[in-house]
Amino acid sequence: MERIDENALIETDILGFIERNQNKELLRFVTVGSVDDGKSTLIGRLLHDTKGVYEDQLKDATRTTDTGETAIDFARITDGLRAEREQGITIDVAYRYFHTPIRKFIIADTPGHIQYTRNMATGASTANVALILIDARLGVLQQSRRHAMIGSLLGIPHLLVCVNKMDLVDYDKDIFDTICADFKGFSDTLDFKSVDFLPISALMGVNIVERNPARTPWYDGPTVLEFLETVPIADDINLRDFRYPVQTVIRPNLDYRGFAGQVASGVVTKGDRVKVLPSGKTSTVTHIDMWEGDQDEAFAPQSVTLRLADEIDISRGDLLVHEDDAPYVGRHVDATVVWMDETPLDPGRSYLIKHTTRYVRVNVDEVAWRLDLDTLEQDDSAETLKLNDIGVVRFTAHRPLVFDPYRANRSTGAFVIIDSMTNTTVGAAMIREPDDPAALKAGVELGAESQVSPTERASRLKQHGGVVWLTGRPASGRSSLAYALERRLWDKGWSGAVLDADDPRYADGVCAGTSVAAAVAHRMADAGLVAIVAVDSPHARQRESAAHAPGDAFLEVFVDTAADVCAARDNRGRYSNGTPEFERPVDPAVTVDLGSTDLETAADTVVAALTRAGLVFDKPGPRR
Amino acid sequence: MTDKPLLSPRTLTHLRALEAESIHIIREVAAEFDNPVMLYSIGKDSSVMARLALKAFAPGKPPFPFQHVDTTWKFQDMYRFRDEFVAETGVEYRTHINQEGVAAGINPFDSGSQTHTNVMKTQGLLQVLNKYKYDAAFGGARREEEKSRAKERIYSFRDRYHQWDPKNQRPELWNTYNGRIRQGESIRVFPLSNWTELDIWLYVYLESIPVVPLYFAAERPVVDMNGTLILVDDDRMLKHRPDLDERVQQRVVRFRTLGCYPLSGAVESSATTVPEIIQEMMLARNSEREGRLIDYDEDGSMEQKKREGYF
Ligand SMILES: Nc1nc2c(ncn2[C@@H]2O[C@H](COP(=O)(O)OP(=O)(O)O)[C@@H](O)[C@H]2O)c(=O)[nH]1
């Protein structure tokens, strides 16, 4: 069939052109190949032939050859940052854009080297298609298998294998067929919905945009561009299971309370019964609001605002689902993890994760196995994951996670792992099908729960529960400050409670360990109290894991009394063997020095910080 | 194969998909940061970004202010447009002028374009970020705009001194953005990262978003400065450069990008409607920033500016 000439349309019928362009579908694809397989050349050509390149970029890429002809160095079109240019390699994901008369495209252009697994994972996370390049002369290398495997792990639905540099093997059908058969043997073990093969020459422009029967008379499939234009992607999105992570509550006046979010999967219709997780409360959708007006339905990935029939407690991080189609709820998950940080995964540590719109703290239970990237075999002896490693890790979350397996849902099945000391993103995780699915179906694990909501507590107590963590050296004055603060809060009409390791009534050791103290403090905070914790926590790591998740109110107060003052004040011999080890907090919310400040003033400083944070208040306001 | 873009039911058009993605980003930032701000530069990208922000929180208002960094040399049409935008939408609006720059008499003619831009725009922006302690600033930049932007993240992290360190950027997977920062650090957010110039104009047309009239062709007084047409927008220009008086001529021109008027080149054009602009753009396909003097410095300048805190 004849291709529509959009360029002619632009000249003769611009409104027709606009109309077409307001009705195109978006396809995202990721390109991978080893260095020199011809990825830049292919992309450069696609961009060039679809006019996705600007004149000045073209000027940069045009050079005069030895024979005096002008030639376009297609690979130059997609150059990146200066540092990379100097090194002559691409080391980060670059995004490129072009359109054809049929679709709009976003390319995530990722370097293929083994060191750059993390880049490929990034580009692959949103892609509909993975385009893998193979050098016809070299055949299927382990590298290509690895790329396909990563693409499959990240849930890319379609794989397109381009056998490039066919010009260098005389467009030999047998070579092409051998490569296809070889690769297919492997890709059949993977999870793609479709796998296709294409013989091309990126340099000569064969089978990229135009078919070239003179070169490959034996090939009658689509060109690269035709493939990208026609591969069916409408069902790449899960439209079965309605999942709606609440981003924020919109409350412009007392009559309107809407829950804003992006439909992660599925379809929701006015009148649908929905359940809020993890609370388990149910209600009915009364309005699906958009700027354009009230809608009858919304589907993924639309951004909308939902209103419900009942006044139930819903806040950011909650997930709305259909009542009869529940995801899993549980604290334990196994996930395939791509490690992205120079510092290896530390199995003894806790990390933060961001899962849909929630941050939750997790402990690493164990690394089950690591994928050996050379042999593509499981390595069961691995104890950690290093930069660019892939492996299966078992996590325990501090709060229940509401999730689906990644294979069923790319949104509720994925999370990023964050080092809460540095705040960097250190890993990406894809949740696996649980071992015992039945036990995890929503609600089962939750059991009986409090019938008093946080909102009710806050409006009676005029405070949100929270944890004030006093960090300081022994004898810095933590306990004294804790009780001064408790009194000060009480006098102002608020309620605090002290957890003091030195209190003889706790001789049974309830507060001996920081993790026990933290757990008790968070329980008190859930009950609406301001828990004031004065226990020894000399290590940043102890304090870090005490903080649980950022959604919880946690205020670290640094009692920064100088070591020599503490030593002089100490009456329990804690300084007799020299100054005990102590790591200063990096980013405390409040710092007070009880060498130079009296207790009253210090307590006031903390109360002021609690007020600023909205934890205690006279008139209800938003908690920051 | 079919020659028509055929959409299955319950499939978003690419424009609606981009819209949904941008709204999601804007809401994430508003929900996670203490003190976000939308940098509002009055141009077409800002107008689209502002529309998305209004959509994101309707029927409420965006829960953050719109901040303009005024170099005092914008086109008069831009100031008028801005005032109307603020009045019509009711958003919280703030403006800032680098008073030190004004006191030092910085202007594009005597100080040169680089110094003027650096002092009035870059320094002005840094002043205002410090003044209000913004921890997240939305900007309208797009990856397609310039080669060196192709790798820019949607959340771009800045240290306490607003510096951008290419090594310290976070991987971004799915639509899960890690917004954790320490006190004093901040991010720039680019909700329009995946939009192209064509997408912007298509959306302006689809949504009937008002844009500054300077984007449309009209007869205007201009001076030809080495091939760049500069609009005589107010009398300050001839005060600084009386010699240009005799070179003023009336031409039918429009602007592809808007900045400070002495630094923004006009193009001759007859496009008076959005479809005509799209037509002209698609036929020309010159890189959009070519008309801006500010980029005439050597290759990679954008990256340099980014390190310095300019967008
Ligand atoms: N003969 C031939 N050479 C090619 C082809 N594609 C790319 N090349 C050449 O292979 C080299 C590496 O290509 P480039 O696109 O930079 O590879 P990348 O590292 O994968 O981006 C360049 O010299 C290209 O000109 C092809 O189809 N045939």
mmCIF file with all atom_site columns, N, CA and C in Angstrom, chain B residues 33-83:
data_model
loop_
_atom_site.group_PDB
_atom_site.id
_atom_site.type_symbol
_atom_site.label_atom_id
_atom_site.label_alt_id
_atom_site.label_comp_id
_atom_site.label_asym_id
_atom_site.label_entity_id
_atom_site.label_seq_id
_atom_site.pdbx_PDB_ins_code
_atom_site.Cartn_x
_atom_site.Cartn_y
_atom_site.Cartn_z
_atom_site.occupancy
_atom_site.B_iso_or_equiv
_atom_site.pdbx_formal_charge
_atom_site.auth_seq_id
_atom_site.auth_comp_id
_atom_site.auth_asym_id
_atom_site.auth_atom_id
_atom_site.pdbx_PDB_model_num
ATOM 1   N N  . PHE B 1 33 ? 7.737   17.535 47.777 1.00 0.00 ? 33 PHE B N  1
ATOM 2   C CA . PHE B 1 33 ? 8.668   18.591 48.166 1.00 0.00 ? 33 PHE B CA 1
ATOM 3   C C  . PHE B 1 33 ? 7.983   19.624 49.036 1.00 0.00 ? 33 PHE B C  1
ATOM 4   N N  . ASP B 1 34 ? 8.780   20.261 49.902 1.00 0.00 ? 34 ASP B N  1
ATOM 5   C CA . ASP B 1 34 ? 8.208   21.212 50.844 1.00 0.00 ? 34 ASP B CA 1
ATOM 6   C C  . ASP B 1 34 ? 7.847   22.527 50.175 1.00 0.00 ? 34 ASP B C  1
ATOM 7   N N  . ASN B 1 35 ? 8.683   22.928 49.236 1.00 0.00 ? 35 ASN B N  1
ATOM 8   C CA . ASN B 1 35 ? 8.552   24.297 48.752 1.00 0.00 ? 35 ASN B CA 1
ATOM 9   C C  . ASN B 1 35 ? 8.834   24.392 47.252 1.00 0.00 ? 35 ASN B C  1
ATOM 10  N N  . PRO B 1 36 ? 7.982   23.770 46.447 1.00 0.00 ? 36 PRO B N  1
ATOM 11  C CA . PRO B 1 36 ? 8.222   23.811 45.006 1.00 0.00 ? 36 PRO B CA 1
ATOM 12  C C  . PRO B 1 36 ? 7.828   25.152 44.387 1.00 0.00 ? 36 PRO B C  1
ATOM 13  N N  . VAL B 1 37 ? 8.323   25.376 43.203 1.00 0.00 ? 37 VAL B N  1
ATOM 14  C CA . VAL B 1 37 ? 8.004   26.611 42.486 1.00 0.00 ? 37 VAL B CA 1
ATOM 15  C C  . VAL B 1 37 ? 7.967   26.292 41.004 1.00 0.00 ? 37 VAL B C  1
ATOM 16  N N  . MET B 1 38 ? 7.135   26.983 40.277 1.00 0.00 ? 38 MET B N  1
ATOM 17  C CA . MET B 1 38 ? 7.151   26.832 38.832 1.00 0.00 ? 38 MET B CA 1
ATOM 18  C C  . MET B 1 38 ? 7.816   28.060 38.243 1.00 0.00 ? 38 MET B C  1
ATOM 19  N N  . LEU B 1 39 ? 8.931   27.838 37.537 1.00 0.00 ? 39 LEU B N  1
ATOM 20  C CA . LEU B 1 39 ? 9.612   28.952 36.897 1.00 0.00 ? 39 LEU B CA 1
ATOM 21  C C  . LEU B 1 39 ? 8.833   29.284 35.636 1.00 0.00 ? 39 LEU B C  1
ATOM 22  N N  . TYR B 1 40 ? 8.401   30.524 35.577 1.00 0.00 ? 40 TYR B N  1
ATOM 23  C CA . TYR B 1 40 ? 7.492   30.919 34.517 1.00 0.00 ? 40 TYR B CA 1
ATOM 24  C C  . TYR B 1 40 ? 8.176   31.961 33.655 1.00 0.00 ? 40 TYR B C  1
ATOM 25  N N  . SER B 1 41 ? 8.433   31.591 32.398 1.00 0.00 ? 41 SER B N  1
ATOM 26  C CA . SER B 1 41 ? 9.208   32.491 31.554 1.00 0.00 ? 41 SER B CA 1
ATOM 27  C C  . SER B 1 41 ? 8.374   33.117 30.444 1.00 0.00 ? 41 SER B C  1
ATOM 28  N N  . ILE B 1 42 ? 7.066   32.889 30.470 1.00 0.00 ? 42 ILE B N  1
ATOM 29  C CA . ILE B 1 42 ? 6.109   33.566 29.592 1.00 0.00 ? 42 ILE B CA 1
ATOM 30  C C  . ILE B 1 42 ? 6.065   32.994 28.170 1.00 0.00 ? 42 ILE B C  1
ATOM 31  N N  . GLY B 1 43 ? 7.048   32.187 27.801 1.00 0.00 ? 43 GLY B N  1
ATOM 32  C CA . GLY B 1 43 ? 7.083   31.639 26.436 1.00 0.00 ? 43 GLY B CA 1
ATOM 33  C C  . GLY B 1 43 ? 6.079   30.520 26.240 1.00 0.00 ? 43 GLY B C  1
ATOM 34  N N  . LYS B 1 44 ? 6.097   29.922 25.045 1.00 0.00 ? 44 LYS B N  1
ATOM 35  C CA . LYS B 1 44 ? 5.106   28.893 24.713 1.00 0.00 ? 44 LYS B CA 1
ATOM 36  C C  . LYS B 1 44 ? 5.270   27.651 25.585 1.00 0.00 ? 44 LYS B C  1
ATOM 37  N N  . ASP B 1 45 ? 6.514   27.279 25.891 1.00 0.00 ? 45 ASP B N  1
ATOM 38  C CA . ASP B 1 45 ? 6.716   26.093 26.729 1.00 0.00 ? 45 ASP B CA 1
ATOM 39  C C  . ASP B 1 45 ? 6.181   26.337 28.139 1.00 0.00 ? 45 ASP B C  1
ATOM 40  N N  . SER B 1 46 ? 6.432   27.543 28.666 1.00 0.00 ? 46 SER B N  1
ATOM 41  C CA . SER B 1 46 ? 5.876   27.901 29.977 1.00 0.00 ? 46 SER B CA 1
ATOM 42  C C  . SER B 1 46 ? 4.361   27.886 29.939 1.00 0.00 ? 46 SER B C  1
ATOM 43  N N  . SER B 1 47 ? 3.802   28.334 28.834 1.00 0.00 ? 47 SER B N  1
ATOM 44  C CA . SER B 1 47 ? 2.344   28.379 28.747 1.00 0.00 ? 47 SER B CA 1
ATOM 45  C C  . SER B 1 47 ? 1.759   26.974 28.777 1.00 0.00 ? 47 SER B C  1
ATOM 46  N N  . VAL B 1 48 ? 2.431   26.044 28.080 1.00 0.00 ? 48 VAL B N  1
ATOM 47  C CA . VAL B 1 48 ? 1.962   24.662 28.099 1.00 0.00 ? 48 VAL B CA 1
ATOM 48  C C  . VAL B 1 48 ? 2.153   24.063 29.494 1.00 0.00 ? 48 VAL B C  1
ATOM 49  N N  . MET B 1 49 ? 3.323   24.313 30.080 1.00 0.00 ? 49 MET B N  1
ATOM 50  C CA . MET B 1 49 ? 3.593   23.763 31.417 1.00 0.00 ? 49 MET B CA 1
ATOM 51  C C  . MET B 1 49 ? 2.569   24.311 32.425 1.00 0.00 ? 49 MET B C  1
ATOM 52  N N  . ALA B 1 50 ? 2.257   25.587 32.296 1.00 0.00 ? 50 ALA B N  1
ATOM 53  C CA . ALA B 1 50 ? 1.289   26.191 33.216 1.00 0.00 ? 50 ALA B CA 1
ATOM 54  C C  . ALA B 1 50 ? -0.080  25.539 33.054 1.00 0.00 ? 50 ALA B C  1
ATOM 55  N N  . ARG B 1 51 ? -0.466  25.277 31.805 1.00 0.00 ? 51 ARG B N  1
ATOM 56  C CA . ARG B 1 51 ? -1.757  24.627 31.570 1.00 0.00 ? 51 ARG B CA 1
ATOM 57  C C  . ARG B 1 51 ? -1.788  23.249 32.245 1.00 0.00 ? 51 ARG B C  1
ATOM 58  N N  . LEU B 1 52 ? -0.671  22.523 32.124 1.00 0.00 ? 52 LEU B N  1
ATOM 59  C CA . LEU B 1 52 ? -0.607  21.187 32.720 1.00 0.00 ? 52 LEU B CA 1
ATOM 60  C C  . LEU B 1 52 ? -0.707  21.277 34.243 1.00 0.00 ? 52 LEU B C  1
ATOM 61  N N  . ALA B 1 53 ? -0.092  22.315 34.817 1.00 0.00 ? 53 ALA B N  1
ATOM 62  C CA . ALA B 1 53 ? -0.155  22.496 36.268 1.00 0.00 ? 53 ALA B CA 1
ATOM 63  C C  . ALA B 1 53 ? -1.588  22.812 36.700 1.00 0.00 ? 53 ALA B C  1
ATOM 64  N N  . LEU B 1 54 ? -2.262  23.632 35.902 1.00 0.00 ? 54 LEU B N  1
ATOM 65  C CA . LEU B 1 54 ? -3.651  23.956 36.233 1.00 0.00 ? 54 LEU B CA 1
ATOM 66  C C  . LEU B 1 54 ? -4.514  22.701 36.152 1.00 0.00 ? 54 LEU B C  1
ATOM 67  N N  . LYS B 1 55 ? -4.253  21.878 35.124 1.00 0.00 ? 55 LYS B N  1
ATOM 68  C CA . LYS B 1 55 ? -5.012  20.636 34.977 1.00 0.00 ? 55 LYS B CA 1
ATOM 69  C C  . LYS B 1 55 ? -4.744  19.680 36.141 1.00 0.00 ? 55 LYS B C  1
ATOM 70  N N  . ALA B 1 56 ? -3.496  19.657 36.586 1.00 0.00 ? 56 ALA B N  1
ATOM 71  C CA . ALA B 1 56 ? -3.098  18.675 37.594 1.00 0.00 ? 56 ALA B CA 1
ATOM 72  C C  . ALA B 1 56 ? -3.856  18.840 38.909 1.00 0.00 ? 56 ALA B C  1
ATOM 73  N N  . PHE B 1 57 ? -4.254  20.081 39.216 1.00 0.00 ? 57 PHE B N  1
ATOM 74  C CA . PHE B 1 57 ? -4.854  20.319 40.533 1.00 0.00 ? 57 PHE B CA 1
ATOM 75  C C  . PHE B 1 57 ? -6.280  20.840 40.465 1.00 0.00 ? 57 PHE B C  1
ATOM 76  N N  . ALA B 1 58 ? -6.845  20.864 39.265 1.00 0.00 ? 58 ALA B N  1
ATOM 77  C CA . ALA B 1 58 ? -8.232  21.322 39.126 1.00 0.00 ? 58 ALA B CA 1
ATOM 78  C C  . ALA B 1 58 ? -9.149  20.404 39.946 1.00 0.00 ? 58 ALA B C  1
ATOM 79  N N  . PRO B 1 59 ? -10.205 20.905 40.549 1.00 0.00 ? 59 PRO B N  1
ATOM 80  C CA . PRO B 1 59 ? -10.657 22.303 40.507 1.00 0.00 ? 59 PRO B CA 1
ATOM 81  C C  . PRO B 1 59 ? -9.915  23.220 41.476 1.00 0.00 ? 59 PRO B C  1
ATOM 82  N N  . GLY B 1 60 ? -8.897  22.700 42.166 1.00 0.00 ? 60 GLY B N  1
ATOM 83  C CA . GLY B 1 60 ? -8.085  23.565 43.020 1.00 0.00 ? 60 GLY B CA 1
ATOM 84  C C  . GLY B 1 60 ? -7.058  24.306 42.186 1.00 0.00 ? 60 GLY B C  1
ATOM 85  N N  . LYS B 1 61 ? -6.229  25.087 42.876 1.00 0.00 ? 61 LYS B N  1
ATOM 86  C CA . LYS B 1 61 ? -5.152  25.820 42.213 1.00 0.00 ? 61 LYS B CA 1
ATOM 87  C C  . LYS B 1 61 ? -3.843  25.078 42.437 1.00 0.00 ? 61 LYS B C  1
ATOM 88  N N  . PRO B 1 62 ? -2.876  25.251 41.556 1.00 0.00 ? 62 PRO B N  1
ATOM 89  C CA . PRO B 1 62 ? -1.567  24.631 41.814 1.00 0.00 ? 62 PRO B CA 1
ATOM 90  C C  . PRO B 1 62 ? -1.055  25.067 43.190 1.00 0.00 ? 62 PRO B C  1
ATOM 91  N N  . PRO B 1 63 ? -0.578  24.115 44.004 1.00 0.00 ? 63 PRO B N  1
ATOM 92  C CA . PRO B 1 63 ? -0.165  24.459 45.371 1.00 0.00 ? 63 PRO B CA 1
ATOM 93  C C  . PRO B 1 63 ? 1.262   25.000 45.420 1.00 0.00 ? 63 PRO B C  1
ATOM 94  N N  . PHE B 1 64 ? 1.635   25.766 44.418 1.00 0.00 ? 64 PHE B N  1
ATOM 95  C CA . PHE B 1 64 ? 2.971   26.373 44.413 1.00 0.00 ? 64 PHE B CA 1
ATOM 96  C C  . PHE B 1 64 ? 2.895   27.684 43.635 1.00 0.00 ? 64 PHE B C  1
ATOM 97  N N  . PRO B 1 65 ? 3.826   28.596 43.922 1.00 0.00 ? 65 PRO B N  1
ATOM 98  C CA . PRO B 1 65 ? 3.802   29.870 43.206 1.00 0.00 ? 65 PRO B CA 1
ATOM 99  C C  . PRO B 1 65 ? 4.437   29.753 41.816 1.00 0.00 ? 65 PRO B C  1
ATOM 100 N N  . PHE B 1 66 ? 4.108   30.703 40.974 1.00 0.00 ? 66 PHE B N  1
ATOM 101 C CA . PHE B 1 66 ? 4.755   30.854 39.667 1.00 0.00 ? 66 PHE B CA 1
ATOM 102 C C  . PHE B 1 66 ? 5.762   31.991 39.804 1.00 0.00 ? 66 PHE B C  1
ATOM 103 N N  . GLN B 1 67 ? 7.006   31.684 39.496 1.00 0.00 ? 67 GLN B N  1
ATOM 104 C CA . GLN B 1 67 ? 8.073   32.657 39.727 1.00 0.00 ? 67 GLN B CA 1
ATOM 105 C C  . GLN B 1 67 ? 8.638   33.132 38.395 1.00 0.00 ? 67 GLN B C  1
ATOM 106 N N  . HIS B 1 68 ? 8.638   34.433 38.219 1.00 0.00 ? 68 HIS B N  1
ATOM 107 C CA . HIS B 1 68 ? 9.271   35.006 37.035 1.00 0.00 ? 68 HIS B CA 1
ATOM 108 C C  . HIS B 1 68 ? 10.576  35.659 37.452 1.00 0.00 ? 68 HIS B C  1
ATOM 109 N N  . VAL B 1 69 ? 11.651  35.399 36.716 1.00 0.00 ? 69 VAL B N  1
ATOM 110 C CA . VAL B 1 69 ? 12.901  36.116 36.939 1.00 0.00 ? 69 VAL B CA 1
ATOM 111 C C  . VAL B 1 69 ? 12.981  37.148 35.833 1.00 0.00 ? 69 VAL B C  1
ATOM 112 N N  . ASP B 1 70 ? 12.775  38.388 36.194 1.00 0.00 ? 70 ASP B N  1
ATOM 113 C CA . ASP B 1 70 ? 12.630  39.456 35.214 1.00 0.00 ? 70 ASP B CA 1
ATOM 114 C C  . ASP B 1 70 ? 13.981  40.124 34.976 1.00 0.00 ? 70 ASP B C  1
ATOM 115 N N  . THR B 1 71 ? 14.425  40.078 33.734 1.00 0.00 ? 71 THR B N  1
ATOM 116 C CA . THR B 1 71 ? 15.703  40.730 33.402 1.00 0.00 ? 71 THR B CA 1
ATOM 117 C C  . THR B 1 71 ? 15.486  42.211 33.115 1.00 0.00 ? 71 THR B C  1
ATOM 118 N N  . THR B 1 72 ? 14.253  42.668 33.140 1.00 0.00 ? 72 THR B N  1
ATOM 119 C CA . THR B 1 72 ? 13.790  44.027 32.804 1.00 0.00 ? 72 THR B CA 1
ATOM 120 C C  . THR B 1 72 ? 13.865  44.325 31.304 1.00 0.00 ? 72 THR B C  1
ATOM 121 N N  . TRP B 1 73 ? 14.340  43.365 30.525 1.00 0.00 ? 73 TRP B N  1
ATOM 122 C CA . TRP B 1 73 ? 14.498  43.597 29.079 1.00 0.00 ? 73 TRP B CA 1
ATOM 123 C C  . TRP B 1 73 ? 13.604  42.683 28.256 1.00 0.00 ? 73 TRP B C  1
ATOM 124 N N  . LYS B 1 74 ? 12.561  42.160 28.854 1.00 0.00 ? 74 LYS B N  1
ATOM 125 C CA . LYS B 1 74 ? 11.642  41.332 28.079 1.00 0.00 ? 74 LYS B CA 1
ATOM 126 C C  . LYS B 1 74 ? 10.815  42.226 27.157 1.00 0.00 ? 74 LYS B C  1
ATOM 127 N N  . PHE B 1 75 ? 10.208  41.623 26.180 1.00 0.00 ? 75 PHE B N  1
ATOM 128 C CA . PHE B 1 75 ? 9.320   42.364 25.284 1.00 0.00 ? 75 PHE B CA 1
ATOM 129 C C  . PHE B 1 75 ? 8.121   42.901 26.076 1.00 0.00 ? 75 PHE B C  1
ATOM 130 N N  . GLN B 1 76 ? 7.654   44.095 25.716 1.00 0.00 ? 76 GLN B N  1
ATOM 131 C CA . GLN B 1 76 ? 6.485   44.661 26.389 1.00 0.00 ? 76 GLN B CA 1
ATOM 132 C C  . GLN B 1 76 ? 5.273   43.733 26.265 1.00 0.00 ? 76 GLN B C  1
ATOM 133 N N  . ASP B 1 77 ? 5.157   43.100 25.097 1.00 0.00 ? 77 ASP B N  1
ATOM 134 C CA . ASP B 1 77 ? 4.069   42.143 24.890 1.00 0.00 ? 77 ASP B CA 1
ATOM 135 C C  . ASP B 1 77 ? 4.100   41.014 25.911 1.00 0.00 ? 77 ASP B C  1
ATOM 136 N N  . MET B 1 78 ? 5.306   40.630 26.323 1.00 0.00 ? 78 MET B N  1
ATOM 137 C CA . MET B 1 78 ? 5.434   39.539 27.288 1.00 0.00 ? 78 MET B CA 1
ATOM 138 C C  . MET B 1 78 ? 4.921   39.979 28.656 1.00 0.00 ? 78 MET B C  1
ATOM 139 N N  . TYR B 1 79 ? 5.267   41.200 29.043 1.00 0.00 ? 79 TYR B N  1
ATOM 140 C CA . TYR B 1 79 ? 4.794   41.690 30.350 1.00 0.00 ? 79 TYR B CA 1
ATOM 141 C C  . TYR B 1 79 ? 3.272   41.769 30.371 1.00 0.00 ? 79 TYR B C  1
ATOM 142 N N  . ARG B 1 80 ? 2.714   42.268 29.268 1.00 0.00 ? 80 ARG B N  1
ATOM 143 C CA . ARG B 1 80 ? 1.246   42.355 29.197 1.00 0.00 ? 80 ARG B CA 1
ATOM 144 C C  . ARG B 1 80 ? 0.622   40.968 29.293 1.00 0.00 ? 80 ARG B C  1
ATOM 145 N N  . PHE B 1 81 ? 1.199   40.051 28.545 1.00 0.00 ? 81 PHE B N  1
ATOM 146 C CA . PHE B 1 81 ? 0.671   38.684 28.513 1.00 0.00 ? 81 PHE B CA 1
ATOM 147 C C  . PHE B 1 81 ? 0.740   38.048 29.895 1.00 0.00 ? 81 PHE B C  1
ATOM 148 N N  . ARG B 1 82 ? 1.858   38.245 30.556 1.00 0.00 ? 82 ARG B N  1
ATOM 149 C CA . ARG B 1 82 ? 2.053   37.694 31.896 1.00 0.00 ? 82 ARG B CA 1
ATOM 150 C C  . ARG B 1 82 ? 0.983   38.212 32.854 1.00 0.00 ? 82 ARG B C  1
ATOM 151 N N  . ASP B 1 83 ? 0.742   39.531 32.800 1.00 0.00 ? 83 ASP B N  1
ATOM 152 C CA . ASP B 1 83 ? -0.234  40.110 33.726 1.00 0.00 ? 83 ASP B CA 1
ATOM 153 C C  . ASP B 1 83 ? -1.625  39.525 33.480 1.00 0.00 ? 83 ASP B C  1
#
